[in-house]
Amino acid sequence: MAIDIRKNMHLWYYMKGYYRYFMPKFLYQSRLESTINNYLEKHPDEVDYINDRVDYYCKLMSVKNLSDQAVLLRNFKKKSKLKNKRCRSVYFFDTYEYSRFFPDDKRIETLYGDITHVPDVPSLTKSRPIKGDNENSVILNFDKVRHFIFLNDHIPYEKKQDKMIGYMGVYQEHRVAFMRKYFGNPLCELGQVNTNRDFCKDWIKPKITIGQHLKYKFILSLEGNDVASNLKWIMSSNSIPVAPDLVYETWFMEGRLIPDYHYIRIKSDYSDLEERLQYYIDHPEEAKAIIAHNHEYVAQFKNKERERVISLLVLKKYFEKTAQ
């Protein structure tokens, strides 16, 4: 399996994005209620589950006002102050996919990029801190073409190497600390894939595909600027993510993941890594139980129709709780 599926998704993603953008919005606005109600009527057993997720993403309890910076949907166009061109398109298309269903007089505040703080006013964002009062951070599934990758791993766990692989961009100090501690360790296959920060020339390795990662039983999933972008596809594979306690969350609801049930938890100073890896090498049935739990968790995000309904309900609640 040498194909990197990420490269095959982007063209189709942008084609769909531009198609939605150029379609008249009234076609979707007239179908908002029917889109939601038809699904709920067909799946009454999922109503509680859907409401639970809506309330998880949008925790607003009382009505709050937006700031003067809020944008009317009629003025929400494909442009942004973001310097990164990919972000300008991706975050816009991921917002527009659902905002087009709502009247043009609604207003939104958006925080695009890797967000690790909670805004002062209710804002649509990709990520937020797990702990503390994060009510103003209303989660939508932004940048999903990069983050929401699921795959079919055809390599059984027992056929994989008894090692942990960790190829990553090394920018943040906590990733530097990990590399200094474990580069060259016989239980680890580590590499720095960026070349613009020269901490140690020996660390620098060429990028590899997702398929090449799947040869290993364990895959390092260290958070970067916010969440670790590889966590989702690791959890859909027959390998196991290895991470300290998670700090940030996205549409994937990382705050609901259970250590040593969904991922192998290591200490924040990484001091017990070898011990934790060796434990699961010696206890393969416990390792395979984590993989089964992960496949079950990932499955809930694969129902595209339900994901759309949840997204629309999140926006609907956002508008209601911002006095609109």
Coordinates of C-alpha atoms in Angstrom, one line a residue:
M1 CA 0.0 0.0 0.0
A2 CA 2.2 2.9 -1.2
I3 CA -0.5 5.3 -2.3
D4 CA -1.1 8.4 -0.2
I5 CA -4.8 8.9 -0.3
R6 CA -4.6 12.5 0.7
K7 CA -3.5 13.6 -2.7
N8 CA -6.4 11.9 -4.4
M9 CA -9.1 13.8 -2.3
H10 CA -8.3 17.4 -3.0
L11 CA -9.4 17.7 -6.6
W12 CA -12.8 16.3 -5.9
Y13 CA -13.1 18.4 -2.8
Y14 CA -12.5 21.7 -4.7
M15 CA -14.8 20.7 -7.5
K16 CA -17.7 20.1 -5.0
G17 CA -16.8 23.4 -3.3
Y18 CA -17.0 25.5 -6.4
Y19 CA -20.2 23.7 -7.6
R20 CA -21.9 24.6 -4.3
Y21 CA -20.6 28.2 -4.4
F22 CA -22.1 28.9 -7.9
M23 CA -25.5 27.3 -7.2
P24 CA -28.3 29.7 -6.3
K25 CA -28.6 29.7 -2.5
F26 CA -32.4 29.9 -2.5
L27 CA -32.4 26.3 -3.7
Y28 CA -30.9 25.2 -0.4
Q29 CA -32.5 27.7 1.9
S30 CA -36.0 26.4 0.9
R31 CA -34.8 22.9 1.8
L32 CA -33.3 23.6 5.3
E33 CA -36.2 22.3 7.4
S34 CA -37.0 19.4 5.1
T35 CA -33.4 18.3 5.1
I36 CA -33.4 18.1 8.9
N37 CA -36.9 16.9 9.5
N38 CA -36.8 14.2 6.8
Y39 CA -33.8 12.6 8.3
L40 CA -35.1 12.8 11.9
E41 CA -38.4 11.3 10.9
K42 CA -36.7 8.4 9.1
H43 CA -34.3 7.8 12.1
P44 CA -36.2 8.5 15.3
D45 CA -33.8 6.2 17.2
E46 CA -30.9 8.7 16.4
V47 CA -32.6 11.9 17.7
D48 CA -31.0 11.7 21.2
Y49 CA -27.6 10.9 19.7
I50 CA -27.8 13.8 17.3
N51 CA -28.9 16.3 19.9
D52 CA -26.1 15.1 22.2
R53 CA -23.5 15.9 19.5
V54 CA -25.1 19.2 18.6
D55 CA -24.9 20.3 22.2
Y56 CA -21.3 19.0 22.4
Y57 CA -20.2 21.2 19.5
C58 CA -22.4 24.2 20.4
K59 CA -22.4 24.6 24.2
L60 CA -24.1 28.0 24.3
M61 CA -26.7 28.0 27.0
S62 CA -27.8 31.6 27.2
V63 CA -28.3 34.1 24.5
K64 CA -25.1 36.1 23.7
N65 CA -24.4 39.0 21.3
L66 CA -22.0 38.9 18.5
S67 CA -19.4 41.7 17.9
D68 CA -19.5 44.4 15.2
Q69 CA -17.1 42.2 13.3
A70 CA -19.8 39.6 12.6
V71 CA -20.4 39.0 8.8
L72 CA -23.8 38.9 7.2
L73 CA -24.2 35.7 5.2
R74 CA -25.1 37.8 2.1
N75 CA -21.6 39.3 2.4
F76 CA -19.8 36.0 3.1
K77 CA -17.7 35.6 0.0
K78 CA -14.7 33.5 -1.0
K79 CA -12.1 35.8 0.4
S80 CA -10.3 36.1 3.6
K81 CA -7.4 37.9 5.3
L82 CA -5.6 34.5 5.8
K83 CA -2.2 34.5 4.1
N84 CA -2.4 30.8 3.5
K85 CA -4.2 30.3 0.2
R86 CA -5.2 26.8 0.9
C87 CA -6.8 27.9 4.2
R88 CA -8.7 30.7 2.4
S89 CA -10.4 28.2 0.2
V90 CA -10.8 25.2 2.6
Y91 CA -12.2 27.0 5.5
F92 CA -14.5 29.1 3.3
F93 CA -15.9 26.0 1.5
D94 CA -16.4 24.1 4.8
T95 CA -18.4 27.0 6.2
Y96 CA -20.3 27.7 3.0
E97 CA -21.3 24.0 2.7
Y98 CA -23.8 24.6 5.5
S99 CA -24.2 28.4 5.8
R100 CA -25.8 28.5 2.3
F101 CA -28.9 26.8 3.8
F102 CA -29.6 29.9 6.0
P103 CA -31.1 33.3 5.3
D104 CA -28.8 36.0 4.1
D105 CA -29.6 38.3 7.1
K106 CA -27.9 35.8 9.6
R107 CA -24.5 36.8 10.9
I108 CA -21.5 34.7 11.8
E109 CA -18.1 35.2 13.5
T110 CA -15.4 32.8 12.3
L111 CA -12.0 32.0 13.7
Y112 CA -10.0 30.1 11.0
G113 CA -6.8 28.2 11.4
D114 CA -5.3 26.3 14.4
I115 CA -7.2 27.9 17.3
T116 CA -6.1 27.1 20.8
H117 CA -7.9 29.9 22.7
V118 CA -11.5 30.5 23.5
P119 CA -12.9 33.7 21.8
D120 CA -14.7 36.5 23.7
V121 CA -17.8 36.1 21.5
P122 CA -19.4 33.0 20.1
S123 CA -17.4 32.0 17.0
L124 CA -17.3 29.2 14.6
T125 CA -13.9 27.4 14.8
K126 CA -12.2 24.2 13.9
S127 CA -10.5 23.6 17.3
R128 CA -10.8 24.5 20.9
P129 CA -9.2 23.6 24.3
I130 CA -10.8 20.5 25.8
K131 CA -10.7 21.7 29.4
G132 CA -12.2 24.9 30.9
D133 CA -15.0 27.1 29.8
N134 CA -15.0 26.7 26.0
E135 CA -18.6 27.7 25.4
N136 CA -17.8 30.4 22.9
S137 CA -15.9 28.0 20.7
V138 CA -18.6 26.5 18.4
I139 CA -17.1 23.7 16.5
L140 CA -17.8 23.0 12.8
N141 CA -15.9 20.5 10.7
F142 CA -13.4 22.8 9.2
D143 CA -10.4 21.6 7.1
K144 CA -11.9 18.2 6.9
V145 CA -10.1 17.4 3.6
R146 CA -6.9 17.3 5.7
H147 CA -8.1 16.0 9.0
F148 CA -11.0 13.7 8.3
I149 CA -9.3 10.9 6.4
F150 CA -10.4 7.4 7.1
L151 CA -9.0 4.3 5.4
N152 CA -9.2 0.6 5.0
D153 CA -6.1 -1.0 6.5
H154 CA -5.5 -4.5 5.0
I155 CA -2.5 -5.3 7.2
P156 CA -3.6 -7.2 10.3
Y157 CA -2.1 -5.9 13.6
E158 CA -0.1 -9.1 14.2
K159 CA 1.6 -8.7 10.8
K160 CA 3.0 -5.3 11.6
Q161 CA 6.4 -4.4 13.1
D162 CA 6.8 -4.2 16.8
K163 CA 7.8 -0.6 16.7
M164 CA 6.3 2.9 16.8
I165 CA 6.7 5.2 13.8
G166 CA 6.7 9.0 14.1
Y167 CA 7.3 11.1 11.0
M168 CA 6.3 14.7 11.7
G169 CA 6.9 18.3 11.2
V170 CA 9.2 19.4 14.1
Y171 CA 8.4 23.0 15.0
Q172 CA 7.1 23.0 18.5
E173 CA 9.3 22.6 21.5
H174 CA 7.4 19.5 22.8
R175 CA 8.1 17.7 19.5
V176 CA 11.7 18.7 19.6
A177 CA 11.9 17.3 23.2
F178 CA 10.4 14.0 21.9
M179 CA 12.9 13.7 19.1
R180 CA 15.9 14.5 21.4
K181 CA 14.7 11.8 23.8
Y182 CA 13.9 8.9 21.4
F183 CA 15.6 9.4 18.1
G184 CA 17.6 6.3 17.5
N185 CA 15.7 4.2 20.0
P186 CA 15.3 0.6 18.8
L187 CA 11.5 0.7 19.5
C188 CA 11.1 3.9 17.4
E189 CA 11.3 4.8 13.7
L190 CA 11.4 8.6 13.9
G191 CA 11.9 11.4 11.3
Q192 CA 11.6 15.1 10.9
V193 CA 9.9 15.8 7.6
N194 CA 10.4 19.6 7.5
T195 CA 13.7 21.0 6.5
N196 CA 13.3 24.7 7.5
R197 CA 14.3 24.0 11.2
D198 CA 17.7 22.5 11.6
F199 CA 17.7 21.0 15.1
C200 CA 19.7 17.9 14.1
K201 CA 20.6 16.9 10.6
D202 CA 20.2 13.2 11.5
W203 CA 16.5 13.7 12.2
I204 CA 15.6 14.9 8.7
K205 CA 13.9 12.2 6.6
P206 CA 11.8 12.4 3.4
K207 CA 8.0 12.4 3.8
I208 CA 6.3 9.0 3.6
T209 CA 2.8 8.0 2.7
I210 CA 0.1 6.9 5.1
G211 CA 0.5 3.4 3.7
Q212 CA 4.1 3.3 4.8
H213 CA 3.1 4.2 8.3
L214 CA 0.8 1.2 8.4
K215 CA 3.6 -1.3 8.5
Y216 CA 4.0 -0.4 12.2
K217 CA 1.9 -1.5 15.2
F218 CA 2.1 1.9 16.9
I219 CA 2.0 5.4 15.4
L220 CA 3.0 8.6 17.3
S221 CA 0.2 11.2 17.4
L222 CA 1.6 14.3 19.1
E223 CA -0.5 17.4 18.9
G224 CA 1.1 20.2 16.9
N225 CA -0.3 23.7 16.8
D226 CA -3.7 22.2 17.9
V227 CA -4.8 18.6 17.4
A228 CA -2.7 15.9 15.7
S229 CA -3.9 15.7 12.2
N230 CA -3.0 12.0 11.9
L231 CA -5.1 10.8 14.9
K232 CA -8.3 10.2 12.9
W233 CA -6.8 8.0 10.2
I234 CA -4.7 6.1 12.7
M235 CA -7.9 5.3 14.6
S236 CA -9.4 3.9 11.4
S237 CA -6.4 1.7 10.8
N238 CA -5.1 -1.5 12.4
S239 CA -2.4 0.4 14.2
I240 CA -2.7 2.2 17.5
P241 CA -2.1 5.9 18.2
V242 CA 0.4 6.8 21.0
A243 CA -0.1 10.2 22.7
P244 CA 0.0 12.1 26.0
D245 CA -3.3 13.4 27.4
L246 CA -5.1 15.3 24.6
V247 CA -5.4 19.1 25.1
Y248 CA -7.4 20.2 22.0
E249 CA -10.5 18.9 20.2
T250 CA -12.3 19.3 16.9
W251 CA -15.4 17.8 15.2
F252 CA -13.9 14.4 16.1
M253 CA -14.7 15.1 19.7
E254 CA -11.2 14.2 21.0
G255 CA -12.4 15.2 24.4
R256 CA -14.4 12.0 24.5
L257 CA -11.5 9.7 23.7
I258 CA -10.5 7.5 26.6
P259 CA -6.8 6.8 27.4
D260 CA -5.7 3.2 27.0
Y261 CA -9.1 2.5 25.4
H262 CA -8.8 4.6 22.3
Y263 CA -5.1 5.4 22.4
I264 CA -2.0 4.4 24.3
R265 CA -1.4 7.1 26.8
I266 CA 2.1 8.2 27.7
K267 CA 3.2 10.7 30.3
S268 CA 3.6 14.3 29.3
D269 CA 7.4 14.1 29.7
Y270 CA 7.3 10.9 27.5
S271 CA 9.4 9.0 30.1
D272 CA 7.3 5.8 30.1
L273 CA 7.2 5.4 26.3
E274 CA 9.3 2.2 26.1
E275 CA 7.4 0.6 29.0
R276 CA 4.0 1.4 27.4
L277 CA 5.0 0.1 24.0
Q278 CA 6.5 -3.1 25.4
Y279 CA 3.3 -3.7 27.4
Y280 CA 1.2 -3.8 24.3
I281 CA 3.7 -5.8 22.4
D282 CA 3.5 -8.4 25.2
H283 CA -0.3 -8.2 25.4
P284 CA -1.6 -8.3 21.8
E285 CA -5.2 -9.0 22.8
E286 CA -5.4 -5.8 24.7
A287 CA -3.9 -4.0 21.7
K288 CA -6.4 -5.4 19.3
A289 CA -9.2 -4.4 21.7
I290 CA -8.1 -0.8 21.4
I291 CA -8.2 -1.2 17.6
A292 CA -11.8 -2.5 17.8
H293 CA -12.8 0.4 20.0
N294 CA -11.3 2.8 17.5
H295 CA -13.1 1.3 14.6
E296 CA -16.4 1.6 16.5
Y297 CA -15.7 5.2 17.4
V298 CA -14.7 6.2 13.8
A299 CA -17.8 4.6 12.3
Q300 CA -20.1 7.3 13.7
F301 CA -18.6 9.9 11.4
K302 CA -19.1 7.9 8.2
N303 CA -22.8 8.6 7.8
K304 CA -22.5 11.7 5.5
E305 CA -26.3 12.5 5.6
R306 CA -26.3 12.4 9.4
E307 CA -23.1 14.5 9.5
R308 CA -24.8 17.1 7.4
V309 CA -27.9 17.2 9.6
I310 CA -25.8 17.6 12.7
S311 CA -23.8 20.5 11.1
L312 CA -27.0 22.3 10.1
L313 CA -28.4 21.9 13.6
V314 CA -25.2 23.3 15.1
L315 CA -25.5 26.4 12.9
K316 CA -29.2 26.6 13.7
K317 CA -28.5 26.6 17.4
Y318 CA -25.7 29.1 17.0
F319 CA -28.1 31.5 15.3
E320 CA -30.7 31.0 18.0
K321 CA -28.2 31.5 20.8
T322 CA -26.8 34.7 19.2
A323 CA -30.2 36.4 19.2
Q324 CA -30.9 35.7 15.5

